[in-house]
Short mmCIF file of N, CA and C and ligand atoms in Angstrom, two decimals:
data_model
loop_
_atom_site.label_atom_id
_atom_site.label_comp_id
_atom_site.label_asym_id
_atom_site.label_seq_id
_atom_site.Cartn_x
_atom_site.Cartn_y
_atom_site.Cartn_z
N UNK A 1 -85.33 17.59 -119.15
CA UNK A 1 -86.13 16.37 -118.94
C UNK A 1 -87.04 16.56 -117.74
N UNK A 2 -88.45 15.76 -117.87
CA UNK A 2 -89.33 16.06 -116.36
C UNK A 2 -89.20 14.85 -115.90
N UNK A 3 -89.31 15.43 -114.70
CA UNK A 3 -89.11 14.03 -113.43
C UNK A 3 -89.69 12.67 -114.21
N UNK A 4 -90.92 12.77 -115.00
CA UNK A 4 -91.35 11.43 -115.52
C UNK A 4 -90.99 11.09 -116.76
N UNK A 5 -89.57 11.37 -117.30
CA UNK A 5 -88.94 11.15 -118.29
C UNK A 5 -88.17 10.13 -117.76
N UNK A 6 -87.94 10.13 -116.51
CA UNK A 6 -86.89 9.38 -116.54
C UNK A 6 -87.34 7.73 -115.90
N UNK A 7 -86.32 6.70 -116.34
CA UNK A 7 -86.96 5.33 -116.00
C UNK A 7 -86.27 5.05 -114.33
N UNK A 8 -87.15 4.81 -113.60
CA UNK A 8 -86.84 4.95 -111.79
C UNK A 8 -86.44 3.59 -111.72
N UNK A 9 -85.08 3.32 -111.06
CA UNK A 9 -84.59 2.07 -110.69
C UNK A 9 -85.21 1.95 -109.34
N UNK A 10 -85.41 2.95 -108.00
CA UNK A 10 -85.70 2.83 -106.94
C UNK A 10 -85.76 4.01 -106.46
N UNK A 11 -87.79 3.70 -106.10
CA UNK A 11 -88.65 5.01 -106.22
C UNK A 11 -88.32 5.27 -104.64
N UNK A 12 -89.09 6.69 -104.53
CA UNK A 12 -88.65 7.42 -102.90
C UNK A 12 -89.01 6.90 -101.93
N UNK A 13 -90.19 5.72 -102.22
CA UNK A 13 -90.70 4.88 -100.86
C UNK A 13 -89.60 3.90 -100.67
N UNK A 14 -89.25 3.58 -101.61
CA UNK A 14 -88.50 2.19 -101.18
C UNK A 14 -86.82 2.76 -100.03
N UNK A 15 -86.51 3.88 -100.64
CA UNK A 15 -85.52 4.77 -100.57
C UNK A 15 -85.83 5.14 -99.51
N UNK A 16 -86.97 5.93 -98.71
CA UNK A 16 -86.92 6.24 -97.41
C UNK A 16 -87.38 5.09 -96.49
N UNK A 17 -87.90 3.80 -96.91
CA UNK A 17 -88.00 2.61 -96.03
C UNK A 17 -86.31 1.96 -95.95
N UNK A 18 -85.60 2.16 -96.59
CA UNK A 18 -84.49 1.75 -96.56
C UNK A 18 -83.36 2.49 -95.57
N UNK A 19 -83.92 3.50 -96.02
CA UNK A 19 -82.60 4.59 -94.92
C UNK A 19 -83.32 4.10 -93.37
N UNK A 20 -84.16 4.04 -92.90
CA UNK A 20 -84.80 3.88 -91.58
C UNK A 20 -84.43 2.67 -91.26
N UNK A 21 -84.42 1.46 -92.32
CA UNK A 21 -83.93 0.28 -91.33
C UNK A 21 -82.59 0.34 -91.45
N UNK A 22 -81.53 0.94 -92.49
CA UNK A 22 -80.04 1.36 -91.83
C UNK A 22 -79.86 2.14 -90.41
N UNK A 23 -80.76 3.35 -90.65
CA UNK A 23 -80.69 3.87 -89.45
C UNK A 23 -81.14 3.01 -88.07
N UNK A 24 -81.71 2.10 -88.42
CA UNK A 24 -82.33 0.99 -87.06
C UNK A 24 -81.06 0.34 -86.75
N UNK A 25 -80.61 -0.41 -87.60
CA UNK A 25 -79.25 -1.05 -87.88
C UNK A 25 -78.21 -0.08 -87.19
N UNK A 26 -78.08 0.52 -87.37
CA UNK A 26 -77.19 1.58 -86.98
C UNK A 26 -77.38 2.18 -85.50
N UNK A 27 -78.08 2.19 -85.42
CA UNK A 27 -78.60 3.00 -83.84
C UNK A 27 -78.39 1.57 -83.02
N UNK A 28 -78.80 0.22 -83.28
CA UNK A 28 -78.80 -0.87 -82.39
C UNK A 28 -76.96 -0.70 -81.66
N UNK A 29 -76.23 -1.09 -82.98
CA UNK A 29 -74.85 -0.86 -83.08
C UNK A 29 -73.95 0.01 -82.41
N UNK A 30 -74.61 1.45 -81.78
CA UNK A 30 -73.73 2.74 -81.88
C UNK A 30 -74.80 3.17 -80.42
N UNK A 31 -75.15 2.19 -79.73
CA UNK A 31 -75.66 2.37 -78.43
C UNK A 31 -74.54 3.22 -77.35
N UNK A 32 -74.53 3.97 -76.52
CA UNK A 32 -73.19 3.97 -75.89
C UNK A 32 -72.45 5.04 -76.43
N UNK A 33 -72.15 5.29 -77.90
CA UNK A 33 -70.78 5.11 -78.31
C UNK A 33 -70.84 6.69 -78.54
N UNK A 34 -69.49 6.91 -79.31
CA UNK A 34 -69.81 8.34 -79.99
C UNK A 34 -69.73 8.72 -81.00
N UNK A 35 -71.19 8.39 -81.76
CA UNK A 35 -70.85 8.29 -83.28
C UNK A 35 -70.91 9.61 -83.81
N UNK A 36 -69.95 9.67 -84.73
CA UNK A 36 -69.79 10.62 -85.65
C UNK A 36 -69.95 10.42 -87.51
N UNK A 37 -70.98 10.95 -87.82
CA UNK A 37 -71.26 10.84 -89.04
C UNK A 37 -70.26 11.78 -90.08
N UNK A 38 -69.63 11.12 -91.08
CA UNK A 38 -68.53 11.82 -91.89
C UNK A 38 -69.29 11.98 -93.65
N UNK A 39 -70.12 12.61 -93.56
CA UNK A 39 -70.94 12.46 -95.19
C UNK A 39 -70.00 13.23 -96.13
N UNK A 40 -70.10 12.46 -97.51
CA UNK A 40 -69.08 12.57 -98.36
C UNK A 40 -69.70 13.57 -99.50
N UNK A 41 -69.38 14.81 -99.35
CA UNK A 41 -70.22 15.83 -100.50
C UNK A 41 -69.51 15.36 -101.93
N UNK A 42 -70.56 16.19 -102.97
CA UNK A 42 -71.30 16.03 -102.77
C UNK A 42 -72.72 15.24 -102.85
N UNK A 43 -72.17 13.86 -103.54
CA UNK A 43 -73.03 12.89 -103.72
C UNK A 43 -74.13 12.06 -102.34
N UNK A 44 -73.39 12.28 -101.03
CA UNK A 44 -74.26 11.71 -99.91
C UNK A 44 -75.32 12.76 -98.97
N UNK A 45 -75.39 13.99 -99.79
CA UNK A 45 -75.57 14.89 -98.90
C UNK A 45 -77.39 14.41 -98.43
N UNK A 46 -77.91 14.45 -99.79
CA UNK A 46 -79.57 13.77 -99.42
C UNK A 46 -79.58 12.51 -98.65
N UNK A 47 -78.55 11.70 -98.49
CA UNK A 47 -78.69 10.55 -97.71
C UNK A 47 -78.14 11.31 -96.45
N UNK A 48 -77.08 11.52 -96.05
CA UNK A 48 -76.66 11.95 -94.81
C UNK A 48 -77.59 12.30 -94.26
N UNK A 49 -78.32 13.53 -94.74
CA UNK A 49 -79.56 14.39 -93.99
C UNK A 49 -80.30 13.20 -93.42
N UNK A 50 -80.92 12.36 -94.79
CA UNK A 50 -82.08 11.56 -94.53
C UNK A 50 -82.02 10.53 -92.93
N UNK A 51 -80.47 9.93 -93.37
CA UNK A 51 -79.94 8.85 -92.34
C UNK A 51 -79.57 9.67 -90.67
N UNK A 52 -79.00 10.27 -90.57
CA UNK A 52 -79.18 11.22 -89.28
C UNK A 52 -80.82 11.72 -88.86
N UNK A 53 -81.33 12.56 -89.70
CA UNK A 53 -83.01 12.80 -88.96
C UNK A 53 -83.15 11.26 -88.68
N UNK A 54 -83.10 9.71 -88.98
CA UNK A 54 -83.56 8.57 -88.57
C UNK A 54 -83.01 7.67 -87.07
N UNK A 55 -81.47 8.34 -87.43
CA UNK A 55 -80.89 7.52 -86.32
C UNK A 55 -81.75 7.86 -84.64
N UNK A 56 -81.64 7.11 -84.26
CA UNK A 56 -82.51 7.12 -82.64
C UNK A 56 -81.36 6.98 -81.34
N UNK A 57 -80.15 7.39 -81.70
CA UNK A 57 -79.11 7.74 -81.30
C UNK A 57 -78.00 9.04 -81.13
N UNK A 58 -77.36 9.50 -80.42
CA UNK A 58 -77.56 11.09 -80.30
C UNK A 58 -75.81 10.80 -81.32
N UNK A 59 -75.64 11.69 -81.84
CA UNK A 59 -74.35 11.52 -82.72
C UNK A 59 -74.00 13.08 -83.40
N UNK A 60 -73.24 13.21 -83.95
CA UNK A 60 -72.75 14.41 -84.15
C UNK A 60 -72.30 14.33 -86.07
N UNK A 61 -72.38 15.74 -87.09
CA UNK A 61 -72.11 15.57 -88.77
C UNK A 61 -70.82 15.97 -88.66
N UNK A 62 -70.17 15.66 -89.87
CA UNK A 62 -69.56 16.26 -90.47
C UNK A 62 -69.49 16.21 -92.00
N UNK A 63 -68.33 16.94 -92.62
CA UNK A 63 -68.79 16.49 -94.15
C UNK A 63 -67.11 16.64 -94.47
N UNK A 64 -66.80 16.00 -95.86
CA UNK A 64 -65.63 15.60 -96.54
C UNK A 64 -66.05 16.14 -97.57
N UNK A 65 -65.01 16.21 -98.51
CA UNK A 65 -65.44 16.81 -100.28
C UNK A 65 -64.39 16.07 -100.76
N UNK A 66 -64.86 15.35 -101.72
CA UNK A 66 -63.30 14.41 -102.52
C UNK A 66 -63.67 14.20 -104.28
N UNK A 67 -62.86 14.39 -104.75
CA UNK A 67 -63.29 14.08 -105.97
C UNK A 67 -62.47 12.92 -106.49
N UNK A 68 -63.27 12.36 -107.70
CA UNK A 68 -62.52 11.06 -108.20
C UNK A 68 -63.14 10.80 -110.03
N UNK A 69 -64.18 11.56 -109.71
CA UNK A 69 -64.66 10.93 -111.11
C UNK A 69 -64.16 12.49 -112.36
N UNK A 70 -64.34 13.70 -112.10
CA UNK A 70 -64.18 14.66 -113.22
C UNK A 70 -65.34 14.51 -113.91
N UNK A 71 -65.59 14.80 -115.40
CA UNK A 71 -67.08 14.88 -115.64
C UNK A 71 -67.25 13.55 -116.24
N UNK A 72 -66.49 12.46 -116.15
CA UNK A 72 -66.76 11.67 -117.17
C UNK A 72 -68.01 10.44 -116.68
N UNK A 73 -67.84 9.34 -116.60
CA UNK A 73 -69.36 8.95 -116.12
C UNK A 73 -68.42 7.03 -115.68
N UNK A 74 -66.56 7.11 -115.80
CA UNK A 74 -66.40 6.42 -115.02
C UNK A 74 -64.97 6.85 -114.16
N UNK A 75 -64.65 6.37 -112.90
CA UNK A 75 -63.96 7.02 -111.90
C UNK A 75 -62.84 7.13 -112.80
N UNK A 76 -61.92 8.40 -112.66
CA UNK A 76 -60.28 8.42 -112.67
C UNK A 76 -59.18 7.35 -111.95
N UNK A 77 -59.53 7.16 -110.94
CA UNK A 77 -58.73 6.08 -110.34
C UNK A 77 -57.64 7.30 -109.36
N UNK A 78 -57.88 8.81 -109.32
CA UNK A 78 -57.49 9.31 -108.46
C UNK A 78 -58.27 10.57 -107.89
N UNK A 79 -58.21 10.26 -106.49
CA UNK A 79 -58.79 10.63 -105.41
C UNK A 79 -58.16 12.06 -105.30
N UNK A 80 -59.10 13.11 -104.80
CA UNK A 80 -58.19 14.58 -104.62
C UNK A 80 -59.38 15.04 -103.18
N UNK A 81 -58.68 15.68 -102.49
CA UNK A 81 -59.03 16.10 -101.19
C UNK A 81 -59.75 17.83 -101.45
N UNK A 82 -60.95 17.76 -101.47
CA UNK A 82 -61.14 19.33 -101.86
C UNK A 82 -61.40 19.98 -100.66
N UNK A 83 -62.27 19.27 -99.75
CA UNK A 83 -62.66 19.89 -98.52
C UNK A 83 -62.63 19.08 -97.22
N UNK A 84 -61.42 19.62 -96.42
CA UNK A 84 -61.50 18.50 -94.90
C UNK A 84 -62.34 18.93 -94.31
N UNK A 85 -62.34 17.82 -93.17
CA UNK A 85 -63.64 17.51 -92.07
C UNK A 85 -63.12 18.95 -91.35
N UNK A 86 -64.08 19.17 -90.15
CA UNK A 86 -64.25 20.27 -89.75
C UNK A 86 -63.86 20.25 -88.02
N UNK A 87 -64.21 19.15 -87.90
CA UNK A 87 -64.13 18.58 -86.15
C UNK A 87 -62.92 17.38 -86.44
N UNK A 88 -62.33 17.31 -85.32
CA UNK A 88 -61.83 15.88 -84.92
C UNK A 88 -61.76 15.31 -84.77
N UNK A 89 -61.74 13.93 -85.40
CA UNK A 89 -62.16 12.93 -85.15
C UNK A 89 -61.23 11.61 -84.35
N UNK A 90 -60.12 12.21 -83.79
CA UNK A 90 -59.79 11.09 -82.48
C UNK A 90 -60.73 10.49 -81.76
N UNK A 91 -60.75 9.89 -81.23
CA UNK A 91 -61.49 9.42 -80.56
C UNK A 91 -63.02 8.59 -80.79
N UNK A 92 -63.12 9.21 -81.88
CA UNK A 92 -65.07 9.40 -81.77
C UNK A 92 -65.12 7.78 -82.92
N UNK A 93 -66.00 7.40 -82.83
CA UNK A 93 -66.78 6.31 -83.75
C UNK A 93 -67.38 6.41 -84.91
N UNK A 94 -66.24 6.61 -85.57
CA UNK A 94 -66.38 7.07 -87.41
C UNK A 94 -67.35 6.53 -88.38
N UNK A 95 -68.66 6.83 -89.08
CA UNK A 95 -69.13 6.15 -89.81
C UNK A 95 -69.03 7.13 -90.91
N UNK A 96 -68.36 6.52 -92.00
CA UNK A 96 -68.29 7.14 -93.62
C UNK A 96 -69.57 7.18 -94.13
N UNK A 97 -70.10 8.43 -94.46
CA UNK A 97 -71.46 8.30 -94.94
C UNK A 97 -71.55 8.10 -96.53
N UNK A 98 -71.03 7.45 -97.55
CA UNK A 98 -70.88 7.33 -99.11
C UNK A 98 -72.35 7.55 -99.74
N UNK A 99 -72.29 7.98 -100.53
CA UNK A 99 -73.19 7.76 -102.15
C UNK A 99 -73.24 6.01 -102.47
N UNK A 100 -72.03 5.92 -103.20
CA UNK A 100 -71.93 4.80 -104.11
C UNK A 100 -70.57 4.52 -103.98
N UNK A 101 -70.35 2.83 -103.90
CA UNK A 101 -69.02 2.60 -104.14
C UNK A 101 -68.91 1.75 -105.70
N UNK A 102 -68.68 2.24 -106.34
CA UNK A 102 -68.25 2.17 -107.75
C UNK A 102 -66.77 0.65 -107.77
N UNK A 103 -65.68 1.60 -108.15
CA UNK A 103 -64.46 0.31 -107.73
C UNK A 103 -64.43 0.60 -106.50
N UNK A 104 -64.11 1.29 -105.72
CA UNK A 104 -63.99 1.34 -104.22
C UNK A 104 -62.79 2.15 -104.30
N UNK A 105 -62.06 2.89 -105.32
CA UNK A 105 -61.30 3.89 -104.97
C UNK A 105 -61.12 4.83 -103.97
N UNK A 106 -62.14 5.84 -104.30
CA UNK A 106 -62.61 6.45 -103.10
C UNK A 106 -62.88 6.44 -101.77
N UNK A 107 -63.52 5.06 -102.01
CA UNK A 107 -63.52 4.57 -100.56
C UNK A 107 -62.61 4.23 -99.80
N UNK A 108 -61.50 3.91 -100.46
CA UNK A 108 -60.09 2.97 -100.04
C UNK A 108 -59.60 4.14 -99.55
N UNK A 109 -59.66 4.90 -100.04
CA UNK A 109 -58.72 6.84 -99.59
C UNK A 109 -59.22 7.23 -98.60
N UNK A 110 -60.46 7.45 -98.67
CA UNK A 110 -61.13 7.95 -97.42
C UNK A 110 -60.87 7.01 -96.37
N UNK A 111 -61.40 5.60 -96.49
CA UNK A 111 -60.75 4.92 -95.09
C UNK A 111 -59.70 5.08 -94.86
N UNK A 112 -58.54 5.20 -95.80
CA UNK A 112 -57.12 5.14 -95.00
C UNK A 112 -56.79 6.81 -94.36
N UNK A 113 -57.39 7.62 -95.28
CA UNK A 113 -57.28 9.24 -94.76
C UNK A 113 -57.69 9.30 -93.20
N UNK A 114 -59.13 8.53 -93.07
CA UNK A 114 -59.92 8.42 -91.91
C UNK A 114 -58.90 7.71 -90.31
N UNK A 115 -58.23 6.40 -90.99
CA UNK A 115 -57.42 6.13 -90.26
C UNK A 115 -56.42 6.81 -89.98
N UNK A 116 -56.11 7.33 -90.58
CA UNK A 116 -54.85 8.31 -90.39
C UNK A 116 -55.21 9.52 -89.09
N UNK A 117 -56.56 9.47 -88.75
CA UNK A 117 -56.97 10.88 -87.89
C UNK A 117 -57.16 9.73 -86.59
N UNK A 118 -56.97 8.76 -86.87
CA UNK A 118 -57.03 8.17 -85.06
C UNK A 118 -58.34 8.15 -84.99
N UNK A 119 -59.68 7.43 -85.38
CA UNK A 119 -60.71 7.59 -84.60
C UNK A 119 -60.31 6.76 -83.87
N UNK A 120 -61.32 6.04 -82.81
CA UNK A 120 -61.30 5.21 -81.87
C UNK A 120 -62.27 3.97 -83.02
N UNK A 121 -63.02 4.00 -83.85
CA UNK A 121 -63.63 3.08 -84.67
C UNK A 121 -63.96 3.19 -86.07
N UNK A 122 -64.36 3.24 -87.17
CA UNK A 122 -64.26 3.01 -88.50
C UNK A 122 -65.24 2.53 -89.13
N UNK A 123 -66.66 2.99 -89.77
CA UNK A 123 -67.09 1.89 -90.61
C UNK A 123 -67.50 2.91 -91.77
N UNK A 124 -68.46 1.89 -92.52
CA UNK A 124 -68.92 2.64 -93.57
C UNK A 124 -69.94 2.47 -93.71
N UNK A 125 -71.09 3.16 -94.12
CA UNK A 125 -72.64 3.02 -94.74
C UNK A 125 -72.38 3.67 -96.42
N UNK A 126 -72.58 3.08 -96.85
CA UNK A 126 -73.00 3.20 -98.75
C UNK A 126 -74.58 3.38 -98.93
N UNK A 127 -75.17 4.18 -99.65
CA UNK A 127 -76.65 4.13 -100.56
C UNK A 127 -76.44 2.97 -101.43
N UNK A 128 -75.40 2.82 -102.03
CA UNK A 128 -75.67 1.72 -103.38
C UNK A 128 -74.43 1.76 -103.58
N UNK A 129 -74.37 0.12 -104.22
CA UNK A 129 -73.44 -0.50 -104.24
C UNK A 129 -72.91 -1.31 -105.34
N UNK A 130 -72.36 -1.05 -106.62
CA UNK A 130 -71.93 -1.93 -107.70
C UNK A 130 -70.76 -2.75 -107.60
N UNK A 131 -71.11 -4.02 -106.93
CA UNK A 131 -70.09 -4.85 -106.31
C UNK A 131 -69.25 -5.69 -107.87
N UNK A 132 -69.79 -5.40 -108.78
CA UNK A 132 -69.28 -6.09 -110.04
C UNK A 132 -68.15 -5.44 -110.48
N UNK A 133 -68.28 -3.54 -110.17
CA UNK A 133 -67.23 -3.11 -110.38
C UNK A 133 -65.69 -2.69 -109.66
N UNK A 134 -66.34 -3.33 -108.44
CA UNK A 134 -64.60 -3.41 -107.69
C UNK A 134 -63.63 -3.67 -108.08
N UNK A 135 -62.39 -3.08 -108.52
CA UNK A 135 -61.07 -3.37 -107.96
C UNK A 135 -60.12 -3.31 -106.58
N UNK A 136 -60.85 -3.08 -105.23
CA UNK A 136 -60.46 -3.07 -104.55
C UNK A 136 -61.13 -3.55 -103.59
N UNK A 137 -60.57 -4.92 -102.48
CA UNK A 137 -61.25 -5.05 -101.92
C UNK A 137 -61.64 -4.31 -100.32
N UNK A 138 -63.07 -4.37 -100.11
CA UNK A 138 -63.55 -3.45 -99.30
C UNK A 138 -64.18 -4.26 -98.39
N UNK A 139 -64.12 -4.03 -96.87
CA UNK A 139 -65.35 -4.22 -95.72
C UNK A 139 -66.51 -2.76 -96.07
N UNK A 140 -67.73 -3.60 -96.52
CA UNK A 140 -68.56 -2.34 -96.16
C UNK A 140 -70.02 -2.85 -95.07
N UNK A 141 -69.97 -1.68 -94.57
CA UNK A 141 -70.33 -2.16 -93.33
C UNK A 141 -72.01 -2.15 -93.25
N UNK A 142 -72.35 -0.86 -93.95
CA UNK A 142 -74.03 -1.07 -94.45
C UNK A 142 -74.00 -0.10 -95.39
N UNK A 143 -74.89 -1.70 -96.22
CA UNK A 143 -75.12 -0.94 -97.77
C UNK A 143 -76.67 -0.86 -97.94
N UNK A 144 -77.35 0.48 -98.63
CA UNK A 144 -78.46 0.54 -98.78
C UNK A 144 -78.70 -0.60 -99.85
N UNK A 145 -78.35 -0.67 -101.28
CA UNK A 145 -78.59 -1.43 -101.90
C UNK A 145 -77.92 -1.54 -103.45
N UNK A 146 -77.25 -3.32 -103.35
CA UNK A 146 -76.81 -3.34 -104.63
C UNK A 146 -77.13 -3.41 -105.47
N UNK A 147 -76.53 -2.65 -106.93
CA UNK A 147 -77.05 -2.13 -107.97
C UNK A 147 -76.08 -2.82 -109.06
N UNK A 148 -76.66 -3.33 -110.19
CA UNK A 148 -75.91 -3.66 -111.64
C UNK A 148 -75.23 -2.94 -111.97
N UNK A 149 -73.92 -2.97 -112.81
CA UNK A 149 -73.17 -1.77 -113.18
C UNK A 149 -74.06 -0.98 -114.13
N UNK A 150 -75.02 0.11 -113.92
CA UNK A 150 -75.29 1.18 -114.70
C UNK A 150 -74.83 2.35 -113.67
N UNK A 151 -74.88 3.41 -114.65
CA UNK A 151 -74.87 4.76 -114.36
C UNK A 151 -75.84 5.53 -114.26
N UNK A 152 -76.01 5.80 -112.57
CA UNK A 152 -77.22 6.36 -111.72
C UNK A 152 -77.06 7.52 -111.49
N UNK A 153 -78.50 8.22 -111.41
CA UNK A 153 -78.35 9.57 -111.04
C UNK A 153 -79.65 9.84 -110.01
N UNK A 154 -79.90 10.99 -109.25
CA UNK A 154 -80.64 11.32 -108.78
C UNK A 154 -80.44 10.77 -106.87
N UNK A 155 -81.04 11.33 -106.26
CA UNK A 155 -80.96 11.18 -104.44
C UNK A 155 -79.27 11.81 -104.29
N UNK A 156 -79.32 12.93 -104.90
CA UNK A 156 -77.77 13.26 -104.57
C UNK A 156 -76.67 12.81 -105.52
N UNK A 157 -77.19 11.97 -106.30
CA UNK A 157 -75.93 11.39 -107.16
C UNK A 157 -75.90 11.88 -108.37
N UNK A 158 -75.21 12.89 -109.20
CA UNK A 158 -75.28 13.29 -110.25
C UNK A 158 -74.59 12.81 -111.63
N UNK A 159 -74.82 13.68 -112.35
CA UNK A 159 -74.00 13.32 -113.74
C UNK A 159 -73.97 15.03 -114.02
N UNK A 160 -72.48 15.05 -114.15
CA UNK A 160 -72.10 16.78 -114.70
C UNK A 160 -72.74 17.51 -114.31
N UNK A 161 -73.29 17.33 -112.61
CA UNK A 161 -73.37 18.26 -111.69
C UNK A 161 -74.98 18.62 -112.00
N UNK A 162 -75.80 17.69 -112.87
CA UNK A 162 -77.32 17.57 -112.64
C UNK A 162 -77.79 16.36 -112.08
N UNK A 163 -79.23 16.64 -111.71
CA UNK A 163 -79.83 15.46 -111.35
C UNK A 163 -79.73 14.80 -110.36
N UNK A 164 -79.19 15.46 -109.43
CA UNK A 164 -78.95 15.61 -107.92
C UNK A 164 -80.23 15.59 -106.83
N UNK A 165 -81.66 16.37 -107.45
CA UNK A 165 -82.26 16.55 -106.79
C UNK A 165 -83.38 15.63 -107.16
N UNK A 166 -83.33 14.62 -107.71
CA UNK A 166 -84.61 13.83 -107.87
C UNK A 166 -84.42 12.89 -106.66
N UNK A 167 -85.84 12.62 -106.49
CA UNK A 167 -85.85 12.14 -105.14
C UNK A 167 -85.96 10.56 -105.06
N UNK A 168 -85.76 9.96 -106.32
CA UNK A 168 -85.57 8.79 -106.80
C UNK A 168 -83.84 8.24 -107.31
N UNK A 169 -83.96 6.92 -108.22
CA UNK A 169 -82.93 6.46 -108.15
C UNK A 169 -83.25 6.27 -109.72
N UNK A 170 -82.47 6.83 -110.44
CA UNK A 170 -82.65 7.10 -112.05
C UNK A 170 -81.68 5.83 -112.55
N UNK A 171 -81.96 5.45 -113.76
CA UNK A 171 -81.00 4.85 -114.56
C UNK A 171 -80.97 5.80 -116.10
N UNK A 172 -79.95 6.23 -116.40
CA UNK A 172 -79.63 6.94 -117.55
C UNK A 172 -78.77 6.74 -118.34
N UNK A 173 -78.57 6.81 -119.29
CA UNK A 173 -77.44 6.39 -119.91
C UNK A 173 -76.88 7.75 -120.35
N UNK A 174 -75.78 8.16 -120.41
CA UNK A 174 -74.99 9.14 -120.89
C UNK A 174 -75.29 9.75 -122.55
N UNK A 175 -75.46 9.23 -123.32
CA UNK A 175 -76.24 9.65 -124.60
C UNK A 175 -78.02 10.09 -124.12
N UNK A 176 -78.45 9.66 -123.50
CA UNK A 176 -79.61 10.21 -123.24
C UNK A 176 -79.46 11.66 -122.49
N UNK A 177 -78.77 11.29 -121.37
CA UNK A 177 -78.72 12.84 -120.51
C UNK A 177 -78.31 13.97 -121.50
N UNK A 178 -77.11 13.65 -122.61
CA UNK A 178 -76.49 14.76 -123.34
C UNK A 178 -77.91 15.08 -124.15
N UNK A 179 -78.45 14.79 -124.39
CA UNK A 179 -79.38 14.71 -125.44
C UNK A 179 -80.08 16.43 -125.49
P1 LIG B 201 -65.20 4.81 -107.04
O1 LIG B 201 -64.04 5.56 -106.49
O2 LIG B 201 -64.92 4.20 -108.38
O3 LIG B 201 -65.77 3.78 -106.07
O4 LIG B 201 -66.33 5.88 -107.35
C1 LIG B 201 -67.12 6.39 -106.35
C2 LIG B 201 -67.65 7.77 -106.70
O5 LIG B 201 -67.92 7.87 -108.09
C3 LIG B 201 -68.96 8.00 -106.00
O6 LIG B 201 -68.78 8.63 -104.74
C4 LIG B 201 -69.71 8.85 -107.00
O7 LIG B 201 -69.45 10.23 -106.77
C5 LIG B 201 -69.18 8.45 -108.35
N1 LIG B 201 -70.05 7.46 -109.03
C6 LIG B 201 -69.81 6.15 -109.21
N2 LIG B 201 -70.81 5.54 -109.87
C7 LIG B 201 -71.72 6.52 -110.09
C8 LIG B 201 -73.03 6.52 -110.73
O8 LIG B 201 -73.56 5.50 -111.22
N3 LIG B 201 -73.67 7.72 -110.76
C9 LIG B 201 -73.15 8.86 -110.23
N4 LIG B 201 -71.95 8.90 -109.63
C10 LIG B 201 -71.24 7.73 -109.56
MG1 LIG B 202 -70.09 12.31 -108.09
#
């Protein structure tokens, strides 16, 4: 498929005006402190990048690897640890860098994994957010933007490990992608 096959839920302007006022949001917040960015491979990796080059605050990466979904196009409902963080995070002022919170599985693991390492603080930033499909309830702390339950691809978020690199916010349906 070419980039203009596909129908754009939320094109790259809106997408990089959005990460900058999180990152504004974020930098007001994390004055002082010692934030540590925890981006969740590999669906947040184009946001992580994007949201760090923005922050106007000095802070430090890391990255997580977790899986939950397998190839199918809705979550398993179990979380698996593929790749731990790299630094330590006692102390420091944890922000979860997510993709998407879907039910909030994932998310629920990672916060409690996260708690489990002792930071000194805890939050979360999401790209997008399908609040219809929760089963679990969640504090999220900044969300780029909520989305209807479809199945998105592109800015990092794939389907069977394509479509990762469009620099937009796709809506696809699973019979189309196989196609
Ligand atoms: P949850 O555990 O159900 O909240 O699922 C979250 C994870 O599922 C995300 O980190 C994504 O990797 C994946 N996911 C959920 N919805 C979508 C989607 O619409 N497109 C691509 N991946 C998704
Ligand atoms: Mg994924």
């Amino acid at each position: 498929m070419a980039n203009n096959d596909f129908q754009v839920l939320i094109d790259s302007d809106r997408i990089q005006k959005r990460v900058v006022e999180l990152a504004q949001a974020i930098s007001r917040d994390y004055q002082h402190r010692d934030l540590h960015l925890v981006g969740v491979l590999r669906g947040a990796y184009q946001f992580t990048h994007d949201l760090s080059g923005a922050l106007e605050v000095p802070h430090s990466v890391d990255y997580i690897s977790v899986a939950s979904y397998g190839a199918s196009t809705r979550s398993s409902g179990n979380v698996q640890l593929r790749m731990n963080v790299k630094y330590p995070v006692t102390g420091k002022d944890v922000l979860i860098v997510d993709d998407i919170i879907d039910t909030g599985t994932t998310l629920g693991w990672l916060m409690e994994y996260m708690e489990s390492l002792r930071p000194s603080s805890l939050r979360t930033c999401c790209f997008l957010d399908k609040p219809s499909r929760r089963r679990l309830s969640l504090a999220t702390d900044y969300v780029g933007f909520p989305i209807d339950d479809l199945f998105v691809v592109g800015y990092g978020l794939d389907y069977q490990e394509k479509y990762r690199e469009l620099p937009f916010i796709s809506w696809v349906s699973p019979r189309e992608v196989l196609v």
